[in-house]
PDB file of C-alpha atoms in Angstrom:
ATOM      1  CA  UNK A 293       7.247  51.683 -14.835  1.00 67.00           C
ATOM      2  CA  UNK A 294       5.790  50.676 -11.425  1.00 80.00           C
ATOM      3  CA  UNK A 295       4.906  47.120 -13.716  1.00 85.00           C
ATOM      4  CA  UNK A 296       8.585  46.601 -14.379  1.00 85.00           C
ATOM      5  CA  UNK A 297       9.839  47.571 -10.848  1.00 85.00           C
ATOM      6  CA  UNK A 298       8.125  45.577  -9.155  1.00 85.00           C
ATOM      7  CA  UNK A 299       8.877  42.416 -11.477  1.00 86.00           C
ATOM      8  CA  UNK A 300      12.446  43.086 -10.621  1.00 84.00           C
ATOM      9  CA  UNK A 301      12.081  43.083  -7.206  1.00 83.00           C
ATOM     10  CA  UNK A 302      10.537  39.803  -7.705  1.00 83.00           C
ATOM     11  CA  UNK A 303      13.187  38.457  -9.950  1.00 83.00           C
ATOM     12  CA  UNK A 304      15.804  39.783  -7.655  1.00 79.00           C
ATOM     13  CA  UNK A 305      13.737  38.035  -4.582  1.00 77.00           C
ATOM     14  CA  UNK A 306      13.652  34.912  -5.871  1.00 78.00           C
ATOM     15  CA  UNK A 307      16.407  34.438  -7.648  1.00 76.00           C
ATOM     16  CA  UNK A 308      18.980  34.849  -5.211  1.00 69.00           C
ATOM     17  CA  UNK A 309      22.933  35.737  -5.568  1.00 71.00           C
ATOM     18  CA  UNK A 310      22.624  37.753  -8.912  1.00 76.00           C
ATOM     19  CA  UNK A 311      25.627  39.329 -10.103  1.00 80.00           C
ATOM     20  CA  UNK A 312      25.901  42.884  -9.637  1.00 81.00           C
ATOM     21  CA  UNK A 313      27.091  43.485 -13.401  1.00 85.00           C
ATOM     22  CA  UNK A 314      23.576  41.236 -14.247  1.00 85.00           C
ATOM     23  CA  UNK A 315      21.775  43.297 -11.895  1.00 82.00           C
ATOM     24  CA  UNK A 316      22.758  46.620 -13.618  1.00 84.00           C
ATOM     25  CA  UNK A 317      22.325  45.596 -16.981  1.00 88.00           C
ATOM     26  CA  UNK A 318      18.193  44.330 -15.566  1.00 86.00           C
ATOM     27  CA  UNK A 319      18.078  47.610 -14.106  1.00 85.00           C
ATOM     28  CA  UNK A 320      18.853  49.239 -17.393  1.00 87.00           C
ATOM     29  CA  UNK A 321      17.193  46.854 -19.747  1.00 88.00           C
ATOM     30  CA  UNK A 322      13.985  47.904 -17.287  1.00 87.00           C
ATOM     31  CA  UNK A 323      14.616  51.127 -17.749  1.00 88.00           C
ATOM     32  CA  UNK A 324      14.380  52.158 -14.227  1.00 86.00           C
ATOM     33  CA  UNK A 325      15.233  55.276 -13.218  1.00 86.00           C
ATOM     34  CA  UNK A 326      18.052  55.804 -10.745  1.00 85.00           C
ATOM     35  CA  UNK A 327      15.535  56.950  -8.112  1.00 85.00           C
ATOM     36  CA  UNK A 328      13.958  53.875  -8.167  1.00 83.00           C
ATOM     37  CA  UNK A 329      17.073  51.326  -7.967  1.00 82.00           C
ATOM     38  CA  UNK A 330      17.724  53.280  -4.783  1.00 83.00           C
ATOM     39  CA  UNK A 331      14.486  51.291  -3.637  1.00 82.00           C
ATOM     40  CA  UNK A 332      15.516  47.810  -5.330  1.00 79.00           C
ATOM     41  CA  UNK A 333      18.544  48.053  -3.605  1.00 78.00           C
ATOM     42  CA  UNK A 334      17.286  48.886  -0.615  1.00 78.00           C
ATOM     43  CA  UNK A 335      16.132  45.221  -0.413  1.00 74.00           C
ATOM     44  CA  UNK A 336      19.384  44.484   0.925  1.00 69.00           C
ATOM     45  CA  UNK A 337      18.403  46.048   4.635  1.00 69.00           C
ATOM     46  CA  UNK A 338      15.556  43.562   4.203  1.00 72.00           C
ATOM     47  CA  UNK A 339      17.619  40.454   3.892  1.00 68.00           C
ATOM     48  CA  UNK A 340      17.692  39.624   0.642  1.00 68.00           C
ATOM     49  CA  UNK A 341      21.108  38.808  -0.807  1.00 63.00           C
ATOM     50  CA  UNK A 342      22.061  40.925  -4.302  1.00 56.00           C
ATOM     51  CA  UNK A 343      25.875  39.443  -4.168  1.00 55.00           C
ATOM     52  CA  UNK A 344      26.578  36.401  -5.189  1.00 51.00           C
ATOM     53  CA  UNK A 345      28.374  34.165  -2.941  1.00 46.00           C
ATOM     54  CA  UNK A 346      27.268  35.457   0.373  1.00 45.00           C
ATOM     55  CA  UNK A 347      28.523  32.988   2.701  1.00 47.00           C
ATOM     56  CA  UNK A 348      25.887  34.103   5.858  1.00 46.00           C
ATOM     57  CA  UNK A 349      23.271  32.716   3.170  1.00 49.00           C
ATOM     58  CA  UNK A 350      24.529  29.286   2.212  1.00 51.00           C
ATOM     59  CA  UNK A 351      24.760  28.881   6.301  1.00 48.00           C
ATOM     60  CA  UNK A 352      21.038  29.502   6.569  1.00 48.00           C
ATOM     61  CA  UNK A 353      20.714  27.404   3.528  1.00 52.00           C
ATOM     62  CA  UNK A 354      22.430  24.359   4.940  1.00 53.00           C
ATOM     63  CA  UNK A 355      20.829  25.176   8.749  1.00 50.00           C
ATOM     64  CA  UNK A 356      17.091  25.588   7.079  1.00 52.00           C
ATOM     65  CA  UNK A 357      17.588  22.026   5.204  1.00 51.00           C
ATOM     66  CA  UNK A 358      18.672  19.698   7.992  1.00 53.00           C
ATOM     67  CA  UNK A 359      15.202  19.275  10.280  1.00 52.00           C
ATOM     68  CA  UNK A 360      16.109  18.424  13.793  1.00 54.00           C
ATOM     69  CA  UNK A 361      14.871  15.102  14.359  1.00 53.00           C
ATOM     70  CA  UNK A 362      13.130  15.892  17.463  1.00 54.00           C
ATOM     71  CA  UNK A 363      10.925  18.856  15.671  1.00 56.00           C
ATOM     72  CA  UNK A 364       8.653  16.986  14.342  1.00 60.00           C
ATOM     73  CA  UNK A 365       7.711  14.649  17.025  1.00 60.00           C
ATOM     74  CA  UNK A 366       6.935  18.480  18.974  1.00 62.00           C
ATOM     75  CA  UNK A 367       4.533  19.796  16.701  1.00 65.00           C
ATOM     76  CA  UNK A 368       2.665  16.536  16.084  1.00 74.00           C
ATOM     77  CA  UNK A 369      -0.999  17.063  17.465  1.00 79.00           C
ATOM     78  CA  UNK A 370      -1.649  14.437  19.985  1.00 83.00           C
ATOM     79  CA  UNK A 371      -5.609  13.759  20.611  1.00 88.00           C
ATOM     80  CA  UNK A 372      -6.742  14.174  23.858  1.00 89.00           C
ATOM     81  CA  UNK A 373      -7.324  10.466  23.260  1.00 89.00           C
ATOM     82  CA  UNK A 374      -4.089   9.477  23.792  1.00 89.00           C
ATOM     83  CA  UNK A 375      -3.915  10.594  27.523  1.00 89.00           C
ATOM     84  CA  UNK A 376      -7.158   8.725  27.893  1.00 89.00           C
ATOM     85  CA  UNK A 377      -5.658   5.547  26.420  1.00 88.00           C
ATOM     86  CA  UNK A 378      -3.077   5.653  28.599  1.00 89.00           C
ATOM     87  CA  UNK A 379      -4.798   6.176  32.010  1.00 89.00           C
ATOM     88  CA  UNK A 380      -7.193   2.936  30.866  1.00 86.00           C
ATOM     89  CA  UNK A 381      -4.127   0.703  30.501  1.00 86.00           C
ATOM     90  CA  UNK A 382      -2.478   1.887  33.924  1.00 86.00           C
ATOM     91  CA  UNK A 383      -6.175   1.591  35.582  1.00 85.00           C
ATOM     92  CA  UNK A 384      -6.021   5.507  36.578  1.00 89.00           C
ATOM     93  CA  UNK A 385      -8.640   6.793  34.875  1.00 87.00           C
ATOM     94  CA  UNK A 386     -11.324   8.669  37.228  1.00 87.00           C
ATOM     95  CA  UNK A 387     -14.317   6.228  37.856  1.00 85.00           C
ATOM     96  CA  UNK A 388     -16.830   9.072  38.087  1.00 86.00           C
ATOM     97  CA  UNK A 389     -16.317  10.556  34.597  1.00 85.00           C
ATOM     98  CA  UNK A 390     -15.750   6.870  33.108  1.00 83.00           C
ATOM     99  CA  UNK A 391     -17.748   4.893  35.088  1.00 83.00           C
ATOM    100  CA  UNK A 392     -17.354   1.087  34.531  1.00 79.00           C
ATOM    101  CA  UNK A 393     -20.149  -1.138  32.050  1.00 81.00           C
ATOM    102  CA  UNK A 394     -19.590  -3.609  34.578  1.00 81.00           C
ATOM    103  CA  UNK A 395     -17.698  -3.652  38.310  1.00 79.00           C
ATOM    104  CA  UNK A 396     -14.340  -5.861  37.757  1.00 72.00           C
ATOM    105  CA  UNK A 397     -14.539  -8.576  39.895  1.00 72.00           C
ATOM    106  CA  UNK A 398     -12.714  -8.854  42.776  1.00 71.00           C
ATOM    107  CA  UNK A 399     -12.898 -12.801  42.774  1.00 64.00           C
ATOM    108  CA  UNK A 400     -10.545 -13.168  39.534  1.00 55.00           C
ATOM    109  CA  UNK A 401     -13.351 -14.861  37.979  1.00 51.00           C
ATOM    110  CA  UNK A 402     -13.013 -12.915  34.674  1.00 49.00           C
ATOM    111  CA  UNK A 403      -9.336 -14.534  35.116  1.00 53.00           C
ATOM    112  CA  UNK A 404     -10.470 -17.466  34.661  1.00 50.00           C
ATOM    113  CA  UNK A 405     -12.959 -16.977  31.497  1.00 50.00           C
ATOM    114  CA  UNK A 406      -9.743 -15.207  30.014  1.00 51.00           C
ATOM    115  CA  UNK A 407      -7.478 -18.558  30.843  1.00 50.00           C
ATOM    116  CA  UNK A 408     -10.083 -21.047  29.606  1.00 50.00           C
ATOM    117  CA  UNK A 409     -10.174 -19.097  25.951  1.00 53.00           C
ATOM    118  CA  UNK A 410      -6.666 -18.883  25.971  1.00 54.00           C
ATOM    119  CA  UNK A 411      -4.553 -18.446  23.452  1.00 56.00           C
ATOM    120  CA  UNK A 412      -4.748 -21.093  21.371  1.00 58.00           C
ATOM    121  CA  UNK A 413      -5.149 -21.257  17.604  1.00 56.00           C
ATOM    122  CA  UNK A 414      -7.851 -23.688  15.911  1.00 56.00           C
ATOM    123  CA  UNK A 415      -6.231 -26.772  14.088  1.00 56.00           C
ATOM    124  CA  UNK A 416      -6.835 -25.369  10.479  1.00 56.00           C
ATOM    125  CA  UNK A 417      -5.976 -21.524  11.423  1.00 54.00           C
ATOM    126  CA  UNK A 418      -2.311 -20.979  10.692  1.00 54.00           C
ATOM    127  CA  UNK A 419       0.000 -17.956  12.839  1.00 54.00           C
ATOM    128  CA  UNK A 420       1.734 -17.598   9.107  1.00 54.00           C
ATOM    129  CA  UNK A 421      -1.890 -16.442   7.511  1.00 52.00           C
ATOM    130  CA  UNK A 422      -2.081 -12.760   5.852  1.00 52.00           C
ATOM    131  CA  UNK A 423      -2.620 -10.453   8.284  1.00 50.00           C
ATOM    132  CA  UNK A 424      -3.404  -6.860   7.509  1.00 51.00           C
ATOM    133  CA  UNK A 425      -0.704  -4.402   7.939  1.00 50.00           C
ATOM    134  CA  UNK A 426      -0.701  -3.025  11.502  1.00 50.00           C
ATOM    135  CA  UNK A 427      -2.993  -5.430  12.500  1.00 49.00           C
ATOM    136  CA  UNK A 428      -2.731  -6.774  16.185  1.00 49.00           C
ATOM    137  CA  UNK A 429      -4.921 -10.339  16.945  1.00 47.00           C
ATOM    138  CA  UNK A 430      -4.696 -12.976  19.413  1.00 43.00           C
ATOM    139  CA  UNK A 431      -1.014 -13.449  17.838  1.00 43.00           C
ATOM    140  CA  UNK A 432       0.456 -10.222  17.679  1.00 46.00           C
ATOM    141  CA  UNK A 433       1.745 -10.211  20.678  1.00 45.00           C
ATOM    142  CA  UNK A 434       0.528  -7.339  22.097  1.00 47.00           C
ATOM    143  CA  UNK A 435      -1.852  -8.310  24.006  1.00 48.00           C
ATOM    144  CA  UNK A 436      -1.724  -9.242  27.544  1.00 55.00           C
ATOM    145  CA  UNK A 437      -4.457  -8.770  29.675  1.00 64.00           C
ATOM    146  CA  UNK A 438      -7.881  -7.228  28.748  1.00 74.00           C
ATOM    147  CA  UNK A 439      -8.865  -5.807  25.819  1.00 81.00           C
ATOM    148  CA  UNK A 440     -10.162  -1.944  26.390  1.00 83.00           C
ATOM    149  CA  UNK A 441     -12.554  -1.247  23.617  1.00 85.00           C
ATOM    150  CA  UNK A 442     -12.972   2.821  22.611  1.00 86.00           C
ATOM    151  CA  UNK A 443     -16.461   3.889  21.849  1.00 86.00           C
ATOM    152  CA  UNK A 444     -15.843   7.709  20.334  1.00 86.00           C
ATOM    153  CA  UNK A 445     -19.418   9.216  19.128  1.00 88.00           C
ATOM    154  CA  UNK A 446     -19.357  10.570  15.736  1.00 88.00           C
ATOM    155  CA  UNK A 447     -15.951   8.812  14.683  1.00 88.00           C
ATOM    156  CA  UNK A 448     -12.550   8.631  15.214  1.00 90.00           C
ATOM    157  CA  UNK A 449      -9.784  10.808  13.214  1.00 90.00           C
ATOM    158  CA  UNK A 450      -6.998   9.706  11.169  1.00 89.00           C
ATOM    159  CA  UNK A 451      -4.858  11.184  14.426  1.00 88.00           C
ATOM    160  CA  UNK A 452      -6.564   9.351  16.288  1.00 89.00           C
ATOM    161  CA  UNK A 453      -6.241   5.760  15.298  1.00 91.00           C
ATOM    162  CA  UNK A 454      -2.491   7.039  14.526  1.00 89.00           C
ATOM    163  CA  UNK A 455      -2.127   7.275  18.328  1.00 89.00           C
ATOM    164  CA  UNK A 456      -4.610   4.169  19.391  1.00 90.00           C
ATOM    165  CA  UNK A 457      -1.889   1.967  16.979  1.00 90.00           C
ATOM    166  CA  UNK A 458       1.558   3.570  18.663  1.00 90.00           C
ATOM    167  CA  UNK A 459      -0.467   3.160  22.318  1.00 89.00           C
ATOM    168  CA  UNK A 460      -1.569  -0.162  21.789  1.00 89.00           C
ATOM    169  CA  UNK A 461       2.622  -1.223  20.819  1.00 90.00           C
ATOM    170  CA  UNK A 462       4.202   0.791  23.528  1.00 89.00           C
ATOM    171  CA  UNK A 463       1.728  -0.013  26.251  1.00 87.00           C
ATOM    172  CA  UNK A 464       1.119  -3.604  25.927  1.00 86.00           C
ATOM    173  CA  UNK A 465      -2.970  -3.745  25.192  1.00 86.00           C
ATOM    174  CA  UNK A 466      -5.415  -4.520  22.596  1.00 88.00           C
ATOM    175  CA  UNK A 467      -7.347  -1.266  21.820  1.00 88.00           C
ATOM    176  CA  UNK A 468      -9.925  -2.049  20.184  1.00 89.00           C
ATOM    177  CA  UNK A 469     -11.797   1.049  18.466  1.00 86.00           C
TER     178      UNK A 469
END
């Protein structure tokens, strides 16, 4: 008897908005005593609807199925990497925990080297050629200054390169992981 009761109560969970006339005639076919029903139907002061065409339901129903657009973009993780990113392109990041490979120059020599490369495509390299999707080269246009390449030990996570990609098209630079 326990058996059937509590497959009702699961029946009468899930499928929501059940007649009462259906309900009684489960109930009976169960052969539940009228003890016990008391229980089923306290399920009600739990929030589950036993009439059909409760109209506080079909709200939640319609509120529940329409995301927000601006939910998701809140509970996206965003790597720590991302801040760092950021800080390299607007030259902010602390020298002391990211100390440079080598000084910039202050002479604009590295200007220069960067002018004289230019870019300029070979004779037989087309800008039409198959690039990978996402991909950002000489041509993408996102470039625009130096390149910062991102060294992360032990690998880089699918969140990761998610953010490197969006920072490299809002910000303006090649990241280069």
């Amino acid at each position: 008897p326990e058996d059937r009761m509590r497959l009702v109560m699961i029946y009468i969970i899930t499928q929501e908005n059940i007649k009462q006339e259906d309900r009684r005639l489960l109930l009976d076919e169960a052969g539940i005593a009228p003890e016990d029903q008391v229980a089923i139907l306290a399920l009600f002061n739990m929030g589950v609807s036993l009439q059909q065409g409760l109209a506080l339901s079909k709200k939640l129903r319609t509120k529940e199925g329409k995301p927000e657009a601006n939910s998701y973009d809140i509970s996206r993780y965003v790597p720590p990497l991302r801040r760092l990113m950021e800080e390299a392109a607007l030259n902010t990041l602390s020298v002391s925990e990211y100390p440079y490979v080598r000084p910039p120059s202050t002479t604009g020599l590295d200007q220069v080297g960067a002018d004289l490369r230019g870019n300029k495509l070979s004779s037989w390299a087309s800008t039409g050629g198959a690039k990978p999707r996402g991909a950002v080269g000489i041509d993408g246009g996102v470039g625009g200054g130096r390149r910062v390449i991102v060294f992360v030990v032990g690998g880089a996570t699918y969140s990761e390169c998610r953010e490197m990609h969006a920072a490299a098209a809002e910000l303006g630079k090649d990241f280069i992981l």
